[in-house]
Structures are given as C-alpha cells and as structure tokens.
Coordinates of C-alpha atoms (C1' of nucleotides) in Angstrom, one line a residue:
Chain D
M1 CA 21.7 48.6 144.6
E2 CA 23.8 49.9 141.8
V3 CA 22.7 49.3 138.3
F4 CA 25.9 47.7 137.1
W5 CA 25.9 45.1 139.8
K6 CA 22.4 44.1 138.9
K7 CA 23.4 43.9 135.3
I8 CA 26.5 41.9 135.8
V9 CA 25.8 39.7 138.7
E10 CA 22.1 39.0 138.2
N11 CA 21.9 39.1 134.5
E12 CA 22.8 35.6 133.3
D13 CA 23.0 36.9 129.7
L14 CA 26.1 38.8 130.7
F15 CA 27.6 36.0 132.5
T16 CA 26.5 32.5 133.3
G17 CA 26.8 31.8 137.0
F18 CA 29.4 29.4 138.1
E19 CA 27.0 27.3 139.9
K20 CA 25.0 26.9 136.8
M21 CA 28.0 26.2 134.7
S22 CA 29.3 23.5 137.0
M23 CA 26.1 21.5 136.6
D24 CA 25.9 21.1 132.9
Y25 CA 29.1 20.6 131.0
S26 CA 27.4 20.4 127.7
K27 CA 26.6 24.1 127.9
Q28 CA 30.1 25.0 128.7
K29 CA 33.0 25.8 126.5
C30 CA 36.2 23.9 126.3
L31 CA 38.7 25.8 128.5
V32 CA 41.5 25.0 126.0
C33 CA 40.0 26.1 122.7
G34 CA 36.4 27.4 123.5
D35 CA 34.7 24.7 121.5
K36 CA 31.7 23.0 122.9
A37 CA 32.7 21.0 125.9
S38 CA 31.7 17.4 126.1
G39 CA 32.6 16.9 129.8
L40 CA 35.4 16.7 132.2
H41 CA 38.5 15.3 130.7
Y42 CA 41.6 14.9 132.7
T43 CA 39.8 17.1 135.3
V44 CA 39.1 19.9 133.0
V45 CA 36.0 21.0 131.2
S46 CA 37.0 20.4 127.6
C47 CA 35.9 19.2 124.2
E48 CA 36.4 15.8 122.6
S49 CA 39.0 17.2 120.4
C50 CA 41.2 18.6 123.1
K51 CA 40.6 15.4 125.1
S52 CA 41.9 13.3 122.3
F53 CA 44.8 15.7 121.7
F54 CA 45.9 15.7 125.3
G55 CA 45.7 12.0 125.6
R56 CA 47.7 11.4 122.5
K57 CA 50.4 13.9 123.3
I58 CA 50.9 12.7 126.8
K59 CA 51.2 9.1 125.7
S60 CA 53.5 9.9 122.8
K61 CA 55.7 12.0 125.1
A62 CA 56.6 14.0 122.1
K63 CA 58.1 17.5 122.6
F64 CA 56.9 20.4 120.6
T65 CA 58.3 23.9 120.0
C66 CA 56.2 26.9 119.2
E67 CA 57.4 28.6 116.1
A68 CA 56.0 31.9 117.3
N69 CA 56.3 33.4 120.8
G70 CA 54.8 30.6 122.8
N71 CA 51.6 32.4 123.3
C72 CA 49.5 31.4 120.3
V73 CA 45.8 32.1 120.4
M74 CA 43.9 28.9 121.0
D75 CA 40.4 28.7 119.6
L76 CA 38.3 26.4 117.5
Y77 CA 40.1 27.4 114.3
T78 CA 43.6 28.0 115.5
R79 CA 44.0 25.0 117.8
R80 CA 45.5 22.9 115.1
H81 CA 48.2 25.4 114.2
C82 CA 50.5 25.0 117.2
P83 CA 50.5 21.8 119.1
A84 CA 53.1 23.2 121.5
C85 CA 50.9 26.0 122.6
R86 CA 47.9 23.7 122.6
L87 CA 49.6 21.3 125.0
K88 CA 50.8 24.2 127.1
K89 CA 47.2 25.5 127.3
C90 CA 45.9 22.1 128.2
L91 CA 48.4 22.0 131.1
D92 CA 47.7 25.6 132.0
V93 CA 44.0 25.1 132.4
G94 CA 44.7 22.1 134.6
M95 CA 44.7 19.0 132.5
K96 CA 46.5 16.3 134.5
P97 CA 49.0 14.1 132.7
E98 CA 48.7 11.6 135.5
R99 CA 45.1 10.9 134.5
V100 CA 46.3 9.4 131.2
W101 CA 46.4 5.7 131.8
D102 CA 49.7 4.0 131.7
E103 CA 50.1 0.4 130.4
K104 CA 49.3 -1.2 133.7
R105 CA 46.1 0.7 133.9
L106 CA 45.2 -0.1 130.4
E107 CA 45.6 -3.8 131.2
T108 CA 42.5 -3.5 133.4
R109 CA 40.4 -2.8 130.4
K110 CA 41.0 -6.2 129.0
P111 CA 37.7 -8.0 129.3
L112 CA 39.3 -11.3 130.4
E113 CA 40.8 -9.7 133.3
R114 CA 37.8 -7.8 134.5
K115 CA 36.6 -10.4 137.0
N116 CA 40.0 -11.1 138.3
K117 CA 40.7 -7.5 138.7
K118 CA 37.5 -7.0 140.7
K119 CA 38.3 -9.9 142.9
N120 CA 41.9 -9.2 143.5
N121 CA 41.8 -5.5 143.2
Q122 CA 45.5 -5.5 142.5
I123 CA 45.5 -2.5 140.3
P124 CA 43.1 0.0 141.7
P125 CA 41.7 2.3 139.0
P126 CA 42.0 6.0 139.6
P127 CA 39.0 7.3 141.5
P128 CA 36.6 9.6 139.8
P129 CA 37.4 13.3 140.0
Q130 CA 35.0 14.0 142.8
Q131 CA 36.8 11.5 145.0
L132 CA 40.3 12.5 144.1
A133 CA 42.5 14.0 146.6
P134 CA 42.8 17.7 145.8
P135 CA 45.5 18.0 143.2
V136 CA 48.7 19.4 144.3
S137 CA 49.4 22.7 142.7
T138 CA 51.6 22.5 139.7
S139 CA 53.7 25.3 141.1
V140 CA 54.7 23.2 144.0
P141 CA 58.1 21.9 142.9
T142 CA 58.7 18.9 145.0
P143 CA 56.6 16.3 146.8
E144 CA 58.5 17.1 150.0
S145 CA 57.3 20.7 150.0
A146 CA 53.7 19.9 149.1
P147 CA 52.7 18.8 152.6
M148 CA 53.2 22.4 153.8
L149 CA 49.9 23.3 152.3
S150 CA 46.9 21.9 154.1
R151 CA 44.2 20.1 152.2
E152 CA 41.9 23.2 152.5
Q153 CA 44.6 25.4 151.2
E154 CA 45.3 23.2 148.2
E155 CA 41.6 23.1 147.5
L156 CA 41.4 26.9 147.7
I157 CA 44.4 27.3 145.3
D158 CA 42.9 24.8 142.9
S159 CA 39.5 26.5 142.9
L160 CA 40.9 29.9 142.4
K161 CA 43.2 28.9 139.6
R162 CA 40.3 27.2 137.9
A163 CA 38.0 30.1 138.5
K164 CA 40.6 32.4 136.9
M165 CA 40.9 30.2 133.8
D166 CA 37.1 29.9 133.6
A167 CA 36.7 33.6 133.8
L168 CA 39.3 34.2 131.2
Y169 CA 38.0 31.8 128.6
S170 CA 34.3 31.5 129.3
S171 CA 33.0 34.9 130.1
A172 CA 33.8 37.3 127.3
P173 CA 30.7 37.4 124.9
V174 CA 32.0 40.5 123.3
K175 CA 35.6 41.0 122.6
P176 CA 37.3 43.9 120.9
T177 CA 38.2 43.1 117.4
G178 CA 39.9 45.0 114.7
R179 CA 43.5 46.1 114.4
F180 CA 45.0 48.8 116.5
D181 CA 47.7 49.4 113.9
E182 CA 45.1 50.4 111.4
I183 CA 43.4 52.6 113.9
L184 CA 46.6 54.3 114.7
G185 CA 47.5 54.5 111.0
K186 CA 44.3 56.4 110.4
M187 CA 45.0 58.8 113.2
M188 CA 48.5 59.4 111.9
E189 CA 47.1 59.9 108.4
T190 CA 44.9 62.6 109.9
L191 CA 47.8 64.2 111.6
T192 CA 50.2 64.2 108.7
G193 CA 47.8 64.4 105.7
H194 CA 49.1 61.3 104.1
A195 CA 48.5 57.6 104.5
G196 CA 50.5 55.4 106.8
L197 CA 52.8 56.1 109.5
P198 CA 54.9 59.2 109.1
P199 CA 58.5 59.2 108.1
G200 CA 60.8 58.6 111.0
M201 CA 58.7 55.8 112.4
P202 CA 60.2 52.8 110.6
G203 CA 59.4 49.2 111.1
G204 CA 56.2 49.8 112.9
M205 CA 58.1 51.0 116.0
M206 CA 58.1 54.6 116.8
D207 CA 60.6 56.3 119.0
M208 CA 59.5 59.0 121.2
S209 CA 61.5 61.8 119.7
S210 CA 60.2 61.0 116.2
M211 CA 56.7 61.0 117.5
M212 CA 57.0 64.3 119.3
K213 CA 58.0 66.0 116.1
F214 CA 54.5 65.9 114.8
P215 CA 52.6 68.9 115.9
G216 CA 49.5 68.3 117.8
F217 CA 50.3 64.8 118.8
S218 CA 49.7 64.6 122.5
G219 CA 52.9 62.9 123.4
M220 CA 53.3 62.1 127.0
P221 CA 51.7 64.8 129.1
R222 CA 53.6 63.9 132.2
K223 CA 55.4 66.0 134.6
P224 CA 59.2 65.5 134.6
N225 CA 59.0 62.9 137.3
G226 CA 56.7 60.9 135.2
V227 CA 53.6 61.5 137.3
T228 CA 50.4 62.3 135.6
P229 CA 49.3 65.8 136.6
H230 CA 45.9 66.1 138.0
G231 CA 43.5 67.5 135.5
P232 CA 41.7 66.4 132.5
M233 CA 42.9 63.3 130.9
D234 CA 42.4 61.3 127.7
L235 CA 39.8 58.6 127.6
T236 CA 42.3 55.9 127.4
Q237 CA 43.3 56.6 130.9
L238 CA 40.4 54.4 131.7
C239 CA 42.9 51.7 130.7
P240 CA 45.9 53.1 132.5
T241 CA 48.3 50.3 132.0
P242 CA 50.5 49.2 129.1
G243 CA 48.7 46.8 126.9
F244 CA 45.4 48.3 127.1
S245 CA 46.0 51.8 126.0
G246 CA 48.6 51.4 123.3
F247 CA 48.4 49.8 119.9
D248 CA 49.4 46.6 118.5
M249 CA 51.8 46.4 115.7
S250 CA 52.2 42.7 116.0
R251 CA 48.7 42.1 114.8
L252 CA 49.6 43.2 111.3
S253 CA 50.0 39.6 110.3
G254 CA 47.6 38.2 112.9
E255 CA 44.7 36.0 112.2
N256 CA 41.0 36.9 112.5
C257 CA 41.8 40.4 111.3
N258 CA 40.2 40.2 107.9
N259 CA 37.5 42.6 108.4
S260 CA 37.9 46.3 108.8
S261 CA 38.5 47.4 112.3
S262 CA 35.9 50.1 111.9
E263 CA 33.2 47.6 111.1
H264 CA 34.2 45.4 113.9
S265 CA 34.5 48.1 116.4
H266 CA 31.0 49.4 115.7
E267 CA 29.6 45.9 115.6
S268 CA 31.2 45.1 118.9
S269 CA 30.0 48.2 120.6
S270 CA 26.5 47.9 119.2
K271 CA 26.2 44.5 120.8
T272 CA 27.2 45.8 124.1
S273 CA 25.7 49.2 124.3
Q274 CA 24.0 50.0 121.0
P275 CA 25.5 53.4 120.3
H276 CA 23.6 55.7 118.1
P277 CA 25.3 55.9 114.7
E278 CA 25.3 59.7 114.7
V279 CA 26.6 60.0 118.2
H280 CA 29.5 62.4 118.6
I281 CA 31.6 62.2 121.6
K282 CA 33.5 65.1 122.9
Q283 CA 36.3 64.6 125.3
E284 CA 38.7 66.9 126.8
V285 CA 42.1 65.6 126.6
V286 CA 45.6 66.5 127.6
D287 CA 48.1 67.6 125.1
S288 CA 51.6 68.6 124.7
G289 CA 50.7 72.1 126.0
Y290 CA 48.8 70.7 128.8
E291 CA 50.8 72.0 131.7
N292 CA 50.9 75.6 130.5
M293 CA 47.2 75.6 129.7
S294 CA 46.4 74.1 132.9
D295 CA 48.3 76.6 134.9
K296 CA 46.6 79.4 133.1
H297 CA 43.1 78.3 132.8
G298 CA 42.6 75.2 134.8
P299 CA 41.5 71.8 133.6
S300 CA 38.3 72.8 132.0
C301 CA 40.0 75.0 129.4
M302 CA 41.6 72.2 127.5
G303 CA 40.8 71.8 123.9
N304 CA 37.9 69.6 123.0
V305 CA 38.3 66.5 120.9
E306 CA 35.3 65.5 118.9
L307 CA 35.1 61.9 118.0
K308 CA 33.0 61.0 115.0
P309 CA 32.0 57.6 113.7
E310 CA 34.4 58.0 110.8
G311 CA 37.1 58.3 113.4
R312 CA 38.8 61.2 111.7
I313 CA 38.8 64.6 113.2
P314 CA 39.9 67.1 112.1
P315 CA 39.6 66.3 108.4
T316 CA 42.5 64.9 106.6
G317 CA 45.0 67.6 105.7
T318 CA 44.0 69.9 108.5
P319 CA 46.7 69.4 111.1
P320 CA 45.4 69.7 114.6
T321 CA 46.6 72.6 116.6
A322 CA 49.1 72.2 119.3
N323 CA 46.4 72.2 121.9
K324 CA 43.9 70.1 120.0
P325 CA 45.1 66.6 119.7
F326 CA 42.5 64.0 118.9
I327 CA 41.7 60.4 119.4
T328 CA 39.4 58.5 117.2
Q329 CA 36.1 56.9 118.2
E330 CA 37.5 53.6 117.0
M331 CA 40.3 53.9 119.5
V332 CA 37.9 54.7 122.3
I333 CA 35.5 51.9 121.4
Y334 CA 38.3 49.4 121.2
N335 CA 39.8 50.3 124.5
M336 CA 36.4 50.6 126.2
T337 CA 35.3 47.2 124.8
L338 CA 38.5 45.7 126.1
L339 CA 37.9 47.2 129.5
G340 CA 34.4 45.9 129.5
V341 CA 35.7 42.4 129.0
V342 CA 38.1 42.9 131.9
I343 CA 35.3 44.0 134.1
R344 CA 33.2 40.9 133.2
Q345 CA 36.1 38.6 133.7
T346 CA 36.9 40.1 137.0
V347 CA 33.3 39.8 138.1
A348 CA 33.3 36.2 136.9
F349 CA 36.4 35.4 138.9
T350 CA 35.1 37.2 141.9
K351 CA 31.9 35.3 142.0
A352 CA 33.9 32.1 142.2
I353 CA 35.8 33.2 145.3
P354 CA 34.6 31.1 148.2
A355 CA 32.0 32.8 150.4
F356 CA 32.0 36.0 148.3
R357 CA 28.3 35.6 147.6
N358 CA 27.6 35.5 151.3
L359 CA 28.5 39.2 151.4
T360 CA 25.8 41.8 151.0
Y361 CA 25.3 43.0 147.4
E362 CA 26.4 46.5 148.5
D363 CA 29.7 45.2 149.8
Q364 CA 30.2 42.9 146.7
A365 CA 29.8 45.9 144.5
V366 CA 32.2 48.0 146.5
L367 CA 34.8 45.3 146.3
V368 CA 34.6 44.7 142.6
K369 CA 34.4 48.3 141.6
N370 CA 37.5 49.1 143.6
A371 CA 39.5 46.2 142.3
I372 CA 39.0 46.4 138.5
L373 CA 42.0 48.5 137.7
E374 CA 44.2 46.8 140.2
I375 CA 43.4 43.5 138.7
L376 CA 44.1 44.9 135.3
M377 CA 47.5 46.0 136.4
I378 CA 48.3 42.6 138.0
R379 CA 47.2 40.9 134.8
C380 CA 49.6 43.0 132.8
A381 CA 52.4 41.9 135.1
E382 CA 51.3 38.3 134.7
N383 CA 51.4 38.6 130.9
Y384 CA 54.5 40.7 130.6
I385 CA 57.3 39.2 128.4
P386 CA 60.6 40.9 129.3
E387 CA 62.4 39.5 126.3
R388 CA 60.1 41.3 124.0
N389 CA 59.3 44.2 126.3
A390 CA 55.7 43.5 125.6
I391 CA 52.5 42.4 127.2
I392 CA 50.4 39.6 125.8
D393 CA 46.8 40.7 125.9
D394 CA 45.2 37.5 127.0
I395 CA 41.8 38.7 125.8
T396 CA 42.5 39.2 122.1
G397 CA 45.9 37.4 122.0
S398 CA 47.6 40.6 120.8
E399 CA 51.1 41.5 121.7
W400 CA 51.3 45.1 122.9
S401 CA 54.8 46.5 122.5
I402 CA 55.9 48.7 125.3
E403 CA 57.9 50.9 122.9
A404 CA 54.9 51.4 120.7
M405 CA 52.7 52.1 123.7
L406 CA 55.0 54.7 125.1
A407 CA 55.5 56.3 121.7
S408 CA 51.7 56.4 121.1
G409 CA 51.3 58.9 123.8
F410 CA 48.0 57.4 124.9
A411 CA 49.2 56.2 128.2
T412 CA 50.0 59.2 130.2
S413 CA 51.0 57.3 133.3
A414 CA 52.8 54.6 131.5
Q415 CA 56.2 54.8 133.3
P416 CA 55.1 54.1 136.9
S417 CA 52.7 51.5 135.6
L418 CA 55.5 49.9 133.6
K419 CA 57.8 49.9 136.6
F420 CA 55.2 48.1 138.6
V421 CA 54.5 45.6 135.9
Q422 CA 58.1 44.8 135.5
A423 CA 58.7 44.6 139.2
L424 CA 55.8 42.3 139.9
H425 CA 56.6 40.1 136.9
G426 CA 60.2 39.9 138.1
M427 CA 59.0 38.1 141.2
Q428 CA 58.2 35.2 139.0
L429 CA 54.9 34.3 140.5
S430 CA 53.2 31.1 139.5
K431 CA 49.7 31.0 138.1
E432 CA 48.4 29.9 141.5
E433 CA 50.1 32.8 143.3
F434 CA 48.7 35.2 140.7
A435 CA 45.2 33.8 141.3
L436 CA 45.6 34.2 145.1
L437 CA 47.0 37.6 144.7
Q438 CA 44.1 38.7 142.6
A439 CA 41.6 37.2 144.9
I440 CA 43.2 39.0 147.9
T441 CA 43.2 42.2 146.0
I442 CA 39.5 42.0 145.4
I443 CA 38.6 40.9 148.8
S444 CA 40.0 43.8 150.7
P445 CA 38.2 44.7 153.9
D446 CA 39.7 48.1 154.1
R447 CA 38.0 49.5 151.0
P448 CA 36.1 52.7 151.6
D449 CA 32.3 52.2 151.9
I450 CA 32.6 48.5 153.0
E451 CA 29.8 48.0 155.5
H452 CA 30.8 44.7 157.0
H453 CA 34.5 44.7 157.3
E454 CA 34.7 41.6 159.4
D455 CA 32.8 39.5 156.9
V456 CA 35.2 40.6 154.2
E457 CA 38.2 39.9 156.4
K458 CA 36.9 36.4 157.2
I459 CA 37.0 35.6 153.5
Q460 CA 40.3 37.3 152.9
R461 CA 42.2 35.8 155.8
P462 CA 42.5 32.2 154.6
M463 CA 43.5 33.4 151.2
V464 CA 46.3 35.5 152.7
E465 CA 47.4 32.6 154.9
T466 CA 47.4 30.3 151.8
L467 CA 49.4 32.7 149.8
Q468 CA 51.9 33.1 152.6
M469 CA 52.3 29.3 152.8
L470 CA 52.5 28.9 149.1
T471 CA 55.2 31.5 148.8
K472 CA 57.2 29.6 151.5
V473 CA 56.9 26.5 149.3
T474 CA 57.7 28.1 146.0
H475 CA 60.2 30.7 147.1
P476 CA 62.0 29.1 150.1
E477 CA 65.1 31.0 149.4
D478 CA 63.6 34.4 150.1
K479 CA 62.3 34.7 153.6
V480 CA 60.6 38.0 153.0
F481 CA 59.1 37.1 149.7
F482 CA 55.6 37.2 151.0
A483 CA 56.1 40.6 152.6
K484 CA 57.5 41.9 149.3
L485 CA 54.4 40.6 147.6
I486 CA 52.0 42.2 149.9
M487 CA 53.9 45.5 149.4
K488 CA 53.1 45.1 145.7
L489 CA 49.4 45.4 146.6
T490 CA 50.1 48.7 148.3
D491 CA 52.0 49.8 145.2
V492 CA 49.2 48.9 142.8
R493 CA 46.6 50.6 145.0
D494 CA 48.7 53.8 145.0
L495 CA 49.0 53.6 141.2
V496 CA 45.3 53.0 140.6
T497 CA 44.3 55.7 143.1
R498 CA 46.4 58.1 141.1
H499 CA 44.5 57.0 137.9
I500 CA 41.2 57.2 139.6
N501 CA 42.0 60.7 140.8
D502 CA 42.7 61.6 137.2
L503 CA 39.6 60.0 136.1
M504 CA 37.5 62.0 138.6
Q505 CA 38.9 65.1 136.9
M506 CA 37.6 64.0 133.6
K507 CA 35.0 66.1 132.0
L508 CA 32.5 64.4 129.8
P509 CA 30.6 67.2 128.2
D510 CA 28.7 64.8 126.0
T511 CA 26.6 62.5 128.1
Q512 CA 26.3 60.1 125.2
F513 CA 29.5 58.6 126.3
E514 CA 27.4 57.0 129.0
N515 CA 25.2 55.5 126.4
L516 CA 28.2 54.0 124.7
F517 CA 29.8 52.5 127.8
P518 CA 27.3 52.5 130.6
L519 CA 29.1 49.7 132.5
I520 CA 32.3 51.7 132.6
T521 CA 30.8 55.1 133.4
E522 CA 28.9 53.4 136.2
I523 CA 31.9 51.6 137.6
F524 CA 34.1 54.6 137.6
N525 CA 31.3 57.1 138.4
V526 CA 32.3 59.3 135.5
Chain N
dG1 C1' 20.4 1.0 133.9
dG2 C1' 22.3 5.7 133.7
dT3 C1' 26.3 8.5 134.0
dC4 C1' 31.0 9.6 133.7
dA5 C1' 35.6 9.6 132.0
dA6 C1' 38.9 6.8 130.2
dG7 C1' 40.8 4.7 125.5
dG8 C1' 39.8 2.9 120.7
dC9 C1' 38.6 3.4 116.0
dC10 C1' 38.6 5.4 111.7
dA11 C1' 37.3 8.8 108.1
dC12 C1' 39.3 12.9 106.9
Chain U
dG1 C1' 47.7 14.3 113.1
dT2 C1' 42.9 15.5 114.0
dG3 C1' 38.4 14.9 115.9
dG4 C1' 33.8 12.8 116.2
dC5 C1' 31.8 8.7 117.6
dC6 C1' 32.0 4.3 119.9
dT7 C1' 33.3 1.0 123.6
dT8 C1' 34.6 0.1 128.1
dG9 C1' 34.5 -0.2 133.1
dA10 C1' 33.7 2.0 137.6
dC11 C1' 30.4 4.0 140.3
dC12 C1' 25.8 5.2 141.8

DNA sequence: GGTCAAGGCCAC
DNA sequence: GTGGCCTTGACC
C-alpha cells in the first residue's frame, strides 16, 4: 500500500469521509459560504444564513447583477458583498427554487386549515428530500428531453455533481494564501536590481518580448513547435496548466490578502508538511539557453537554482546568468500547496463515485494518481473565461491571466495546454457533464498497473452511458458531440503524459523537497 | 415525542 | 438586507 493513499484515504484528518459527512450535517460546512451548516436546506447542506438568503431571494424574484466578473469568492465574510454571486452559488450547489413554498403551499401552514388539509389532502405538501424523485439535472433544458435520462442516470448525475461541489468546498483544510503578484515582484526585483516590475511591463501585464529582454529570465523554453523538450524542467511543471503556474495580477486589490505572502506561504506549508526553516531546495531548471546546453551536456548539466526561505537568489543586484534563472521558494510553496489542494479535492470527489470503494486499494491508488493532472486540466477548461482570457482558480478565487502566465515563463508547456483548455471550454459543457467527464477520467480501466480491469470498467460503463445520454439531451444538434468529448479525454491524456515524462526527467538533488511536499513527490514518484 | 425542513420574526 | 432563533407541520 502506498503511503499517500493511506494518508489521504484513511486519514480522516486530511479528509472527512463522505459517509461520515452525510450522517451529521452539523459538522459539515455550508456548501455556499463555508459557514457551519445547520442542515439540508432546499436539498443542499447549508447554513441558516444562506437558507434565509435563498428563500428570500427566490420569493422576491429580484434580479441581481454582479459588479465584478460574476465569480466573487463566497465565504463567511464575503457572502454579503455580492448577492448576485451568492444566489448563483446557491443554485450552482444545487439549491432548488421549487422547494421554496408558493402561496398555495403557505396556506397549508394556517392552523385553522390543518385538519381540513389532512382530511381532504387537497394540496399535498412536498415530500421530504429522501422521498423526492431524483431532481432533474439543471442542464436539461426542457421537460420533454428529461425523460431520455433514466432515473438511475439522473441519480448518478446528481450524486456526482454534488460530490464535485462537496469536494470543492469542503475538503481543503490548507489553501495557498498570499499574492502571486508580490512573489513575482520580488523575483523581478532580484532580476533587475530594483523594486517592482521592470520597465516595459506596464499595467501589470507583461508581453513576451518585454519579458525576454531581461537576462536570465527563463522565458519559454519550448521548441519552436511549442512542445516542451524532454529534459530537466522547472518545479512549476508540476502544475502544468495555465492558472496554476502563473501569477495573479488581479489579486492586487483582492480581499484576504492583508498579510505578507511570505508569512502565509510558510504558515501554509508548515501546516501541511512542516518544512525546516533552514531548508534549501535546489532545483535544476530550464532556461533560455536550455536547448543548447542540453544538446551539449544533457539534462543534468543545467544550472542549479537554489531556493532559500527569503525567496531571493541570487542576492539583489546580482543579475542571474543566462543559464541560471531562478524561482523563489515562495513560488514553489504556493504552487505546491495549490496542487496539494487539487489532489485532496480529486480524492474527495473520487471517493464519492459510486462503487469506487469496492475496488482494491491498489487499484484505487493507481486510478487517482494517474488522474490528478488530467482532472486539473479539465478544471482549468471548466473555469476558463474567454472574454478575459483567464482562468478562475476556484480554490483561491484568483483570476489567472493567460497573458501574464505566458509572459511569466513558468509554464513551459502552456501553449498546447491552453489550446486544450480553450477547445474543451468551447464545447460549453454543463456542470453535470463536467462532473461526469471527470469521473470517467478517473475511473479509467486502461490505466497501467490496474489489476482488476473488469471491476473498473463496470464502474466506468454506466457513467459513460450516462454522459452519452446527457450529451444527446443537452447538445441534440451535434450528433457527434459525445465522440468529440471522448476524444478530449485522449487529448488530455496525451498532454499529461508529456508533462509526466518531463517530470520523470526532473532531478531533485536535494531530498528535502520530499519533506516539503511528500504528497506530491509520492504521487508523481519524483 | 423527536427530527427535519420549511417559513416567520426581529434585532442588528 | 442579513442572520440567528423560533414556530410550524409532516413524518417516523
């Protein structure tokens, strides 16, 4: 049994089991805002506050408009700020407007009518949740198309959608904090010898050509076709997709960013893996001279990057050499912590997939380990906003600008990843379809090292059939939509395989990396 | 009678 | 407008 699986699956401190959660609502968090839940309200585990809010807003039929980008962070403190996003979140997590009583139903509460109502039973009250017919997916556009899905398929869709929301909002005890713009600013300060972003990078957005003017900055070590060459790679390739390896300019004015990123990053990491304060991480990285160096000396001859707790190497005023770029420890910790959350969330979601727990632990571990990065890519597609050419990081609520990510040079395989993200996003999948797609991605019987292929296939088959049926309902105009969607799974696997190959080339001369991010090193066998 | 999930009330 | 507490009625 692999250690990580024991840690995540069996350690309730890392994640509370779904079975346990479903028994006691008082110990759960509101799926809307994360506050203490008081029970099931409108079919969703939620707090009194969000219950009241949802009831009021549905009754009032008022319409709200978000003054930001429609993706406001919803937590205990910010939930009051944007009713539009709060209502949207309520609906997203599955609160059902039809559960709010209309006037007829309210009449039944009048004490004088109680007896008559019981006798006549003219206005039957809504049954309790456990007796409700499975709710029809919100993505199903018309009542006429809904019957295409069987009851079992609707139940499967609903359970996966809910599991996805539960995993997203209930299973991240340690989230990355701090501001990536600050971290980047420090790095640039080191590069240029003066504070702030260098000239030529106005408005917080850097263009590639400007960035490449600065000696030593790694830029985009891609071959001309955009493919990452095999060889050593930077640590952030652990987060190969846009949104998890760039930086976030939009958080300059964001909330919850009052403390220094440095403090937060170290605090976060200490909670997860307790790094030694004196630990230095060395990491070979690619740089602008990568290809030449690689041709001459092979991967192991790349310049080392030393990461110190101060996050500043070489010292300010000492420009790095062309083959010695650097990344800060803050940057690494931020990205690794974020990836840690993704892993936990993926495991949480996976545990809720029907019959998954019937598999052997060994097969469970194989499935999760192989799916992590693919799920990350799919999530990026789900959270991509084409109008802003950005990805909303649904873990921290940050907006990750694609331009900034490309300019940062931290994502060496950004272009093919970006193409995938844009293509999948362009298919306009519903939340239900994304949930099914992710579940199917995880439960892949053809993963290497799976011992009981048939058992895995038995779990996957109904999900594939459900997704096929659902796409017929939601995309009736495109007869080959399902086939295109399945092809996307092939695409994402190819992309991730490329990243994993790169990862395998990584040299980690300092084993203390493992102490910092044991979960990640174990999952990726680095 | 206990539990659950609705709405109601009212201080803030 | 919000949110904590209370009341109500169905169900077990």
